[in-house]
Amino acid sequence: MTRFNHNVVKIDPGVETERITGFLRNGVHRDMKRRGGVVGVSGGIDSAVVLALSVRAFGAGNVTAVMLPDRDSDPLSEQLARELAARCGVEPLREDITEALEGFECYRRRDDAVRRVFPDYDADAGWKFKIVLPQDLLEAGTLNVYSVTAIAPDGREETRPLGAREMLEITAASNLKQRSRMSALYFHAESRQYAVIGTSNKNEHAQGFFVKHGDGGVDIQAIAHLFKSQVYQLARHLGVPPSIQRRPPTTDTYSAPCDQQEFFFRLPFATLDPIWFARDNNISAAEVAQGMGMPELHVQRVFDDIETKQRTTEYLRLSPPMLGPAKPAHASLEACHD
Amino acid sequence: MIKKTDDRPVEAAIRGFIAANLLYSEDGFAYSDDASLIRERIIDSLGVVELAAFLGQRFGVRVEQSDVRPDNFDSVAKLAAFVGRKLSAARSEAAQPA
């Protein structure tokens, strides 16, 4: 028997590329009767891979890449997105969503909530903030409780617990960004008879690291079955620029830089993905621990964290429930048979 | 609804809070005190924050981030035991000569 190790998440990128491009063509052309695809490009690895796959599936002339920055976006994101689009032979469109977000009062609503935790917080004076989870999942097994970190213009940084009301308001305001991006992507898709191609990976989709009707609002999911480490394998195969492959995954949502590990996943993908694979394939924590050189308790904590996130975010993946047909009133049923 | 015969005040208060604020239930807390709040999908990250705030307001317990672990928060029984330990530690501290 082969000993369990990190390599369990290795794929054949050539075979997987063919599989995904076939899936996209069938889904978009045959099932949806759409001519091509729109991809929101963020300068990150996931949207880079999806753009490259879409170009292979539909041809560069049938793919639109859209950059959707707002005033909090890192300028590096746009630079990398342009580099990617050039590599794929696509002319990117740029839709700055800042004014739309100001219309929704996204920034004011969000900053009001941050100020209730940090009364000195002043975005206009150069304060920045981010939302983080504790980074001690393996050692302490703490639950997922968010804190807010504020960074003063002089670089002073402080983290405080986030109350329920503030957490809800910051999340609701921040989600306006993803939902505005979704609206812009659908404008470009509908005006070209294209489909919106989703860029969430398995880590994001299955653990609920997406916004319902925001980045989760798409017509087809290209890579939602792939672990993040498998997305990197495809990126190398598809020739995604090394500058994008090297960039640490970021939320690019809050005004302060925030990587996806501190915001949500709490572990490096190189550790998380093989353990998740093991859980999906009923491999015991003991076997994983031995194969990866970790204490069994740590593996169990990762199993538990994955399960907790999947369970508590199930609502995000549900279609709206609806009732079956109404029962006709007796009289109207009789009228039908007359 | 499961009738609670052993209505100790801490457990009863926690059950009541969860039923009203996390389950939105008109039928009370229909689980055993040992039921996993995580596995039963009763608490998520927001629910944990609300529970921590409730413990502070109702029992005067200060909840540190390092306390927010499944062994303290994953059932009514674990929450009640956690409150008991915190209150006992606070009493011992208060009894120490200055």
Short mmCIF file of C-alpha atoms in Angstrom, two decimals:
data_model
loop_
_atom_site.label_atom_id
_atom_site.label_comp_id
_atom_site.label_asym_id
_atom_site.label_seq_id
_atom_site.Cartn_x
_atom_site.Cartn_y
_atom_site.Cartn_z
CA MET A 1 0.00 0.00 0.00
CA THR A 2 1.30 3.47 -0.89
CA ARG A 3 1.89 5.65 2.12
CA PHE A 4 -0.29 8.76 2.24
CA ASN A 5 1.59 11.93 1.24
CA HIS A 6 1.23 15.41 -0.23
CA ASN A 7 1.24 14.03 -3.78
CA VAL A 8 -2.34 12.75 -3.52
CA VAL A 9 -3.55 16.05 -4.98
CA LYS A 10 -1.32 15.80 -8.06
CA ILE A 11 -3.25 15.76 -11.36
CA ASP A 12 -2.39 15.31 -15.02
CA PRO A 13 -2.82 18.95 -16.11
CA GLY A 14 -3.09 18.10 -19.82
CA VAL A 15 -5.91 15.64 -19.26
CA GLU A 16 -7.67 17.98 -16.84
CA THR A 17 -7.40 20.89 -19.26
CA GLU A 18 -9.10 18.84 -21.99
CA ARG A 19 -11.79 17.74 -19.55
CA ILE A 20 -12.57 21.28 -18.42
CA THR A 21 -12.54 22.85 -21.87
CA GLY A 22 -14.90 20.14 -23.12
CA PHE A 23 -17.17 20.77 -20.14
CA LEU A 24 -17.18 24.52 -20.81
CA ARG A 25 -17.94 24.09 -24.52
CA ASN A 26 -20.76 21.65 -23.87
CA GLY A 27 -22.23 23.72 -21.07
CA VAL A 28 -22.02 27.10 -22.77
CA HIS A 29 -22.65 26.20 -26.42
CA ARG A 30 -24.89 23.16 -26.24
CA ASP A 31 -26.82 23.63 -22.97
CA MET A 32 -26.96 27.42 -22.56
CA LYS A 33 -26.85 28.35 -26.23
CA ARG A 34 -24.30 31.06 -25.52
CA ARG A 35 -21.49 32.02 -27.90
CA GLY A 36 -18.60 32.52 -25.48
CA GLY A 37 -17.62 33.55 -21.99
CA VAL A 38 -17.00 36.54 -19.74
CA VAL A 39 -14.36 36.19 -17.03
CA GLY A 40 -13.74 38.69 -14.23
CA VAL A 41 -9.96 38.90 -13.92
CA SER A 42 -8.47 39.95 -10.58
CA GLY A 43 -4.78 39.37 -11.14
CA GLY A 44 -5.05 36.22 -9.02
CA ILE A 45 -4.30 32.64 -9.91
CA ASP A 46 -7.90 31.37 -10.14
CA SER A 47 -9.22 33.91 -12.63
CA ALA A 48 -5.96 33.59 -14.59
CA VAL A 49 -6.46 29.86 -15.01
CA VAL A 50 -10.13 30.30 -15.89
CA LEU A 51 -9.33 32.93 -18.53
CA ALA A 52 -6.71 30.66 -20.08
CA LEU A 53 -9.14 27.71 -20.05
CA SER A 54 -11.93 29.83 -21.54
CA VAL A 55 -9.68 31.00 -24.38
CA ARG A 56 -8.83 27.36 -25.11
CA ALA A 57 -12.51 26.40 -24.98
CA PHE A 58 -14.06 29.23 -27.03
CA GLY A 59 -11.15 30.98 -28.80
CA ALA A 60 -9.79 34.41 -27.83
CA GLY A 61 -12.33 36.15 -30.04
CA ASN A 62 -15.20 34.74 -28.00
CA VAL A 63 -13.89 35.61 -24.54
CA THR A 64 -14.16 38.93 -22.71
CA ALA A 65 -11.89 39.60 -19.73
CA VAL A 66 -13.14 42.30 -17.35
CA MET A 67 -11.09 43.98 -14.62
CA LEU A 68 -13.33 45.35 -11.85
CA PRO A 69 -11.24 47.41 -9.43
CA ASP A 70 -12.56 49.67 -6.69
CA ARG A 71 -10.74 52.25 -4.63
CA ASP A 72 -9.45 49.63 -2.17
CA SER A 73 -7.93 47.41 -4.88
CA ASP A 74 -4.19 46.86 -4.97
CA PRO A 75 -2.86 48.47 -8.22
CA LEU A 76 -0.75 45.34 -8.69
CA SER A 77 -3.98 43.41 -9.37
CA GLU A 78 -4.70 45.41 -12.51
CA GLN A 79 -1.10 45.24 -13.68
CA LEU A 80 -1.10 41.45 -13.38
CA ALA A 81 -4.53 41.14 -14.99
CA ARG A 82 -3.28 43.11 -18.01
CA GLU A 83 -0.19 40.92 -18.24
CA LEU A 84 -2.38 37.84 -18.20
CA ALA A 85 -4.82 39.16 -20.80
CA ALA A 86 -1.95 40.01 -23.13
CA ARG A 87 -0.56 36.49 -22.71
CA CYS A 88 -4.01 35.06 -23.59
CA GLY A 89 -4.48 37.34 -26.61
CA VAL A 90 -7.49 39.12 -25.08
CA GLU A 91 -8.00 42.89 -24.79
CA PRO A 92 -9.21 43.44 -21.20
CA LEU A 93 -12.04 45.82 -20.32
CA ARG A 94 -11.85 47.94 -17.19
CA GLU A 95 -14.92 48.72 -15.08
CA ASP A 96 -14.13 50.77 -11.99
CA ILE A 97 -16.93 49.98 -9.52
CA THR A 98 -15.99 52.68 -6.97
CA GLU A 99 -18.82 55.03 -7.93
CA ALA A 100 -21.37 52.22 -7.87
CA LEU A 101 -20.16 51.32 -4.38
CA GLU A 102 -20.37 54.94 -3.28
CA GLY A 103 -23.96 54.93 -4.54
CA PHE A 104 -24.66 51.92 -2.34
CA GLU A 105 -22.85 53.69 0.54
CA CYS A 106 -20.64 50.61 0.84
CA TYR A 107 -17.64 52.48 2.24
CA ARG A 108 -19.56 54.67 4.69
CA ARG A 109 -21.59 51.76 6.06
CA ARG A 110 -18.53 49.56 6.41
CA ASP A 111 -16.36 52.28 7.98
CA ASP A 112 -19.11 53.23 10.48
CA ALA A 113 -19.04 49.64 11.74
CA VAL A 114 -15.23 49.59 11.94
CA ARG A 115 -15.33 52.87 13.91
CA ARG A 116 -17.52 51.32 16.56
CA VAL A 117 -14.63 48.94 17.29
CA PHE A 118 -11.84 51.52 16.72
CA PRO A 119 -13.26 55.02 17.40
CA ASP A 120 -10.08 56.68 15.98
CA TYR A 121 -10.41 54.82 12.65
CA ASP A 122 -10.52 57.37 9.82
CA ALA A 123 -10.25 56.04 6.27
CA ASP A 124 -9.83 59.56 4.83
CA ALA A 125 -6.78 60.09 7.07
CA GLY A 126 -5.17 56.92 5.75
CA TRP A 127 -6.31 54.30 8.26
CA LYS A 128 -6.74 50.82 6.83
CA PHE A 129 -8.36 47.66 8.18
CA LYS A 130 -8.80 43.97 7.57
CA ILE A 131 -10.78 41.09 9.04
CA VAL A 132 -8.83 38.05 10.26
CA LEU A 133 -9.30 34.63 11.85
CA PRO A 134 -6.97 33.26 14.57
CA GLN A 135 -3.98 31.50 13.00
CA ASP A 136 -3.68 28.74 15.61
CA LEU A 137 -6.01 26.11 14.13
CA LEU A 138 -3.49 23.26 14.41
CA GLU A 139 -2.08 24.15 17.83
CA ALA A 140 -5.19 25.34 19.68
CA GLY A 141 -8.16 24.24 17.56
CA THR A 142 -10.00 27.52 18.19
CA LEU A 143 -13.31 28.10 16.42
CA ASN A 144 -13.71 30.56 13.56
CA VAL A 145 -14.20 33.87 15.32
CA TYR A 146 -13.31 36.99 13.38
CA SER A 147 -11.33 39.95 14.68
CA VAL A 148 -10.72 43.31 13.07
CA THR A 149 -7.20 44.69 12.63
CA ALA A 150 -6.83 48.46 12.19
CA ILE A 151 -3.64 49.98 10.84
CA ALA A 152 -2.98 53.67 11.64
CA PRO A 153 -1.27 55.95 9.09
CA ASP A 154 1.94 55.72 11.16
CA GLY A 155 1.91 51.93 10.83
CA ARG A 156 0.62 51.12 14.34
CA GLU A 157 -1.46 47.96 14.15
CA GLU A 158 -4.02 46.69 16.62
CA THR A 159 -6.44 43.75 16.58
CA ARG A 160 -9.70 43.70 18.53
CA PRO A 161 -12.59 41.21 18.74
CA LEU A 162 -15.46 41.87 16.37
CA GLY A 163 -18.97 42.01 17.84
CA ALA A 164 -21.87 40.30 16.08
CA ARG A 165 -23.51 43.52 14.85
CA GLU A 166 -20.23 44.96 13.50
CA MET A 167 -19.35 41.65 11.85
CA LEU A 168 -22.72 41.52 10.07
CA GLU A 169 -22.54 45.13 8.91
CA ILE A 170 -18.94 44.93 7.65
CA THR A 171 -19.72 41.69 5.81
CA ALA A 172 -22.95 43.02 4.29
CA ALA A 173 -21.27 46.23 3.13
CA SER A 174 -18.18 44.44 1.76
CA ASN A 175 -20.36 41.96 -0.13
CA LEU A 176 -21.72 44.88 -2.16
CA LYS A 177 -18.37 44.75 -3.97
CA GLN A 178 -18.76 41.19 -5.20
CA ARG A 179 -22.40 41.79 -6.09
CA SER A 180 -21.54 44.94 -8.06
CA ARG A 181 -18.88 42.97 -9.93
CA MET A 182 -21.43 40.27 -10.71
CA SER A 183 -23.82 42.88 -12.15
CA ALA A 184 -21.09 44.33 -14.37
CA LEU A 185 -20.06 40.86 -15.60
CA TYR A 186 -23.66 40.04 -16.51
CA PHE A 187 -23.95 43.30 -18.44
CA HIS A 188 -21.01 42.26 -20.61
CA ALA A 189 -22.25 38.67 -20.90
CA GLU A 190 -25.82 39.54 -21.85
CA SER A 191 -24.80 42.22 -24.33
CA ARG A 192 -22.65 39.64 -26.20
CA GLN A 193 -24.77 36.49 -25.75
CA TYR A 194 -22.00 35.08 -23.55
CA ALA A 195 -22.07 33.14 -20.26
CA VAL A 196 -20.38 34.26 -17.05
CA ILE A 197 -17.65 31.77 -16.21
CA GLY A 198 -17.07 31.21 -12.48
CA THR A 199 -13.59 31.38 -10.98
CA SER A 200 -14.12 29.83 -7.51
CA ASN A 201 -11.94 26.83 -6.67
CA LYS A 202 -13.01 23.89 -4.47
CA ASN A 203 -11.55 25.44 -1.32
CA GLU A 204 -13.70 28.53 -1.83
CA HIS A 205 -16.84 26.90 -3.18
CA ALA A 206 -17.17 24.00 -0.75
CA GLN A 207 -16.15 25.92 2.37
CA GLY A 208 -18.31 28.95 1.58
CA PHE A 209 -15.58 31.46 0.83
CA PHE A 210 -17.67 33.30 -1.74
CA VAL A 211 -20.55 35.76 -1.80
CA LYS A 212 -23.96 34.37 -2.69
CA HIS A 213 -25.13 36.19 -5.84
CA GLY A 214 -21.72 37.89 -5.91
CA ASP A 215 -18.70 35.93 -7.10
CA GLY A 216 -20.96 32.89 -6.59
CA GLY A 217 -23.41 34.31 -9.16
CA VAL A 218 -22.20 32.71 -12.40
CA ASP A 219 -23.52 30.50 -15.21
CA ILE A 220 -20.94 27.72 -15.03
CA GLN A 221 -18.15 26.79 -12.63
CA ALA A 222 -14.88 26.00 -14.38
CA ILE A 223 -12.62 25.03 -11.46
CA ALA A 224 -14.92 24.56 -8.44
CA HIS A 225 -13.91 20.87 -8.38
CA LEU A 226 -10.17 21.64 -8.05
CA PHE A 227 -8.16 22.19 -4.88
CA LYS A 228 -6.14 25.38 -4.90
CA SER A 229 -2.92 23.39 -5.24
CA GLN A 230 -4.38 21.73 -8.34
CA VAL A 231 -5.21 25.16 -9.78
CA TYR A 232 -1.49 25.99 -9.48
CA GLN A 233 -0.65 22.81 -11.40
CA LEU A 234 -2.98 23.88 -14.22
CA ALA A 235 -1.51 27.40 -14.14
CA ARG A 236 1.96 26.03 -14.88
CA HIS A 237 0.58 23.88 -17.71
CA LEU A 238 -1.41 26.77 -19.24
CA GLY A 239 1.50 29.21 -19.15
CA VAL A 240 0.01 31.66 -16.64
CA PRO A 241 2.62 34.39 -16.05
CA PRO A 242 5.03 33.47 -13.22
CA SER A 243 4.31 36.84 -11.54
CA ILE A 244 0.72 35.64 -10.97
CA GLN A 245 1.79 32.16 -9.89
CA ARG A 246 4.12 33.66 -7.28
CA ARG A 247 1.59 36.15 -5.85
CA PRO A 248 0.14 35.07 -2.46
CA PRO A 249 -3.65 34.62 -2.76
CA THR A 250 -5.34 37.77 -1.48
CA THR A 251 -8.91 38.75 -0.67
CA ASP A 252 -8.33 42.21 -2.24
CA THR A 253 -11.54 43.26 -0.47
CA TYR A 254 -10.46 45.25 2.58
CA SER A 255 -8.39 48.41 2.58
CA ALA A 256 -5.41 46.70 4.28
CA PRO A 257 -3.65 43.81 2.52
CA CYS A 258 -5.12 40.51 3.72
CA ASP A 259 -4.17 37.07 2.47
CA GLN A 260 -6.69 34.25 2.19
CA GLN A 261 -5.00 32.21 4.90
CA GLU A 262 -5.48 34.89 7.57
CA PHE A 263 -8.98 35.76 6.38
CA PHE A 264 -10.43 32.30 5.94
CA PHE A 265 -8.41 29.14 5.41
CA ARG A 266 -6.09 29.39 8.46
CA LEU A 267 -3.57 26.98 6.89
CA PRO A 268 -1.25 26.88 3.86
CA PHE A 269 -2.92 25.11 0.92
CA ALA A 270 -0.02 22.64 0.78
CA THR A 271 -1.19 21.35 4.17
CA LEU A 272 -4.94 21.87 3.82
CA ASP A 273 -5.49 20.26 0.42
CA PRO A 274 -4.01 16.78 1.03
CA ILE A 275 -5.82 16.58 4.37
CA TRP A 276 -9.09 17.56 2.71
CA PHE A 277 -8.48 14.97 -0.02
CA ALA A 278 -8.00 12.39 2.73
CA ARG A 279 -11.25 13.38 4.41
CA ASP A 280 -13.16 13.14 1.11
CA ASN A 281 -11.67 9.68 0.53
CA ASN A 282 -12.23 8.27 4.03
CA ILE A 283 -8.53 8.07 4.86
CA SER A 284 -8.07 8.07 8.62
CA ALA A 285 -6.50 10.91 10.58
CA ALA A 286 -3.91 8.44 11.86
CA GLU A 287 -2.78 7.51 8.34
CA VAL A 288 -2.66 11.14 7.24
CA ALA A 289 -0.70 12.09 10.35
CA GLN A 290 1.86 9.41 9.68
CA GLY A 291 2.18 10.28 6.00
CA MET A 292 2.47 14.02 6.53
CA GLY A 293 4.55 13.95 9.69
CA MET A 294 1.97 15.77 11.80
CA PRO A 295 0.31 14.95 15.13
CA GLU A 296 -2.98 13.11 14.63
CA LEU A 297 -4.75 15.70 16.78
CA HIS A 298 -3.75 18.42 14.30
CA VAL A 299 -5.12 16.43 11.37
CA GLN A 300 -8.36 15.85 13.24
CA ARG A 301 -8.66 19.59 13.89
CA VAL A 302 -8.36 20.24 10.15
CA PHE A 303 -11.01 17.56 9.43
CA ASP A 304 -13.29 19.25 11.97
CA ASP A 305 -12.67 22.75 10.60
CA ILE A 306 -13.50 21.64 7.04
CA GLU A 307 -16.69 19.98 8.26
CA THR A 308 -17.71 23.01 10.30
CA LYS A 309 -17.21 25.40 7.39
CA GLN A 310 -19.06 23.11 4.98
CA ARG A 311 -22.00 22.68 7.34
CA THR A 312 -22.32 26.30 8.38
CA THR A 313 -22.15 27.63 4.80
CA GLU A 314 -24.54 25.15 3.23
CA TYR A 315 -27.13 27.88 2.79
CA LEU A 316 -24.80 29.71 0.38
CA ARG A 317 -24.86 26.77 -2.04
CA LEU A 318 -28.61 26.16 -1.88
CA SER A 319 -30.98 27.28 -4.60
CA PRO A 320 -33.92 29.18 -3.11
CA PRO A 321 -36.38 26.57 -1.79
CA MET A 322 -39.85 26.72 -3.28
CA LEU A 323 -43.09 24.91 -2.81
CA GLY A 324 -44.68 22.56 -5.31
CA PRO A 325 -47.88 23.53 -7.15
CA ALA A 326 -50.70 24.89 -4.99
CA LYS A 327 -53.57 22.49 -4.34
CA PRO A 328 -56.57 23.60 -6.41
CA ALA A 329 -59.69 24.53 -4.51
CA HIS A 330 -62.33 21.83 -4.82
CA ALA A 331 -64.66 24.02 -6.85
CA SER A 332 -62.04 25.08 -9.39
CA LEU A 333 -60.96 21.44 -9.89
CA GLU A 334 -64.55 20.50 -10.65
CA ALA A 335 -64.82 23.40 -13.07
CA CYS A 336 -61.89 21.93 -15.02
CA HIS A 337 -63.65 18.62 -15.43
CA ASP A 338 -66.94 20.16 -16.56
CA MET B 1 -39.76 19.79 22.39
CA ILE B 2 -37.70 17.81 24.90
CA LYS B 3 -38.78 18.53 28.44
CA LYS B 4 -35.84 19.33 30.68
CA THR B 5 -36.32 17.70 34.06
CA ASP B 6 -32.97 18.84 35.42
CA ASP B 7 -33.36 22.60 35.10
CA ARG B 8 -30.11 23.95 36.47
CA PRO B 9 -30.07 27.73 36.03
CA VAL B 10 -26.92 28.10 33.89
CA GLU B 11 -27.96 25.39 31.45
CA ALA B 12 -31.51 26.74 31.34
CA ALA B 13 -30.33 30.27 30.57
CA ILE B 14 -28.02 29.03 27.79
CA ARG B 15 -30.77 26.88 26.28
CA GLY B 16 -33.16 29.81 26.38
CA PHE B 17 -30.66 32.14 24.70
CA ILE B 18 -29.86 29.66 21.93
CA ALA B 19 -33.53 28.89 21.28
CA ALA B 20 -34.50 32.55 21.03
CA ASN B 21 -31.43 34.02 19.32
CA LEU B 22 -29.82 31.27 17.25
CA LEU B 23 -32.62 28.82 16.48
CA TYR B 24 -35.42 31.41 16.22
CA SER B 25 -37.54 28.67 17.74
CA GLU B 26 -40.92 29.01 19.36
CA ASP B 27 -40.58 25.50 20.78
CA GLY B 28 -37.53 26.02 22.97
CA PHE B 29 -34.26 24.12 22.71
CA ALA B 30 -35.22 20.71 21.35
CA TYR B 31 -31.84 19.02 21.78
CA SER B 32 -30.02 17.32 24.63
CA ASP B 33 -27.49 19.35 26.59
CA ASP B 34 -24.74 17.14 25.11
CA ALA B 35 -25.78 17.70 21.49
CA SER B 36 -22.99 19.19 19.35
CA LEU B 37 -23.97 22.75 18.46
CA ILE B 38 -21.54 22.63 15.52
CA ARG B 39 -22.61 19.30 14.05
CA GLU B 40 -26.27 20.23 14.46
CA ARG B 41 -25.49 23.48 12.61
CA ILE B 42 -26.84 25.52 15.50
CA ILE B 43 -23.80 27.81 15.73
CA ASP B 44 -21.58 29.31 13.06
CA SER B 45 -18.91 31.98 13.50
CA LEU B 46 -21.59 34.60 14.17
CA GLY B 47 -23.37 32.36 16.66
CA VAL B 48 -20.14 31.85 18.57
CA VAL B 49 -19.68 35.62 18.86
CA GLU B 50 -23.25 36.03 20.07
CA LEU B 51 -22.84 33.24 22.62
CA ALA B 52 -19.60 34.74 23.92
CA ALA B 53 -21.30 38.13 24.33
CA PHE B 54 -24.24 36.48 26.11
CA LEU B 55 -21.97 34.68 28.59
CA GLY B 56 -20.33 38.01 29.38
CA GLN B 57 -23.60 39.87 29.87
CA ARG B 58 -25.53 37.15 31.72
CA PHE B 59 -22.81 35.64 33.92
CA GLY B 60 -20.08 38.31 33.96
CA VAL B 61 -17.67 35.86 32.34
CA ARG B 62 -14.83 37.32 30.29
CA VAL B 63 -14.30 35.18 27.17
CA GLU B 64 -10.82 35.32 25.63
CA GLN B 65 -10.24 34.32 22.00
CA SER B 66 -8.22 31.32 23.22
CA ASP B 67 -11.33 30.13 25.14
CA VAL B 68 -13.39 29.84 21.95
CA ARG B 69 -12.70 26.17 21.33
CA PRO B 70 -15.07 23.24 20.72
CA ASP B 71 -14.31 21.80 24.17
CA ASN B 72 -15.80 24.96 25.73
CA PHE B 73 -18.46 25.95 23.16
CA ASP B 74 -19.75 22.86 21.38
CA SER B 75 -22.73 21.98 23.64
CA VAL B 76 -24.91 23.42 26.35
CA ALA B 77 -23.18 21.15 28.87
CA LYS B 78 -19.71 22.30 27.78
CA LEU B 79 -20.77 25.94 27.88
CA ALA B 80 -22.20 25.53 31.39
CA ALA B 81 -19.02 23.79 32.58
CA PHE B 82 -16.95 26.59 31.04
CA VAL B 83 -19.02 29.21 32.86
CA GLY B 84 -18.60 27.25 36.09
CA ARG B 85 -14.82 27.10 35.71
CA LYS B 86 -14.59 30.81 34.87
CA LEU B 87 -16.75 31.84 37.84
CA SER B 88 -14.83 29.57 40.17
CA ALA B 89 -11.49 31.00 38.96
CA ALA B 90 -12.82 34.54 39.43
CA ARG B 91 -13.96 33.72 43.00
CA SER B 92 -10.56 32.22 43.86
CA GLU B 93 -8.84 35.29 42.46
CA ALA B 94 -11.08 37.61 44.49
CA ALA B 95 -10.38 35.59 47.66
CA GLN B 96 -6.59 36.01 47.32
CA PRO B 97 -5.16 38.41 49.90
CA ALA B 98 -4.01 41.68 48.32
#
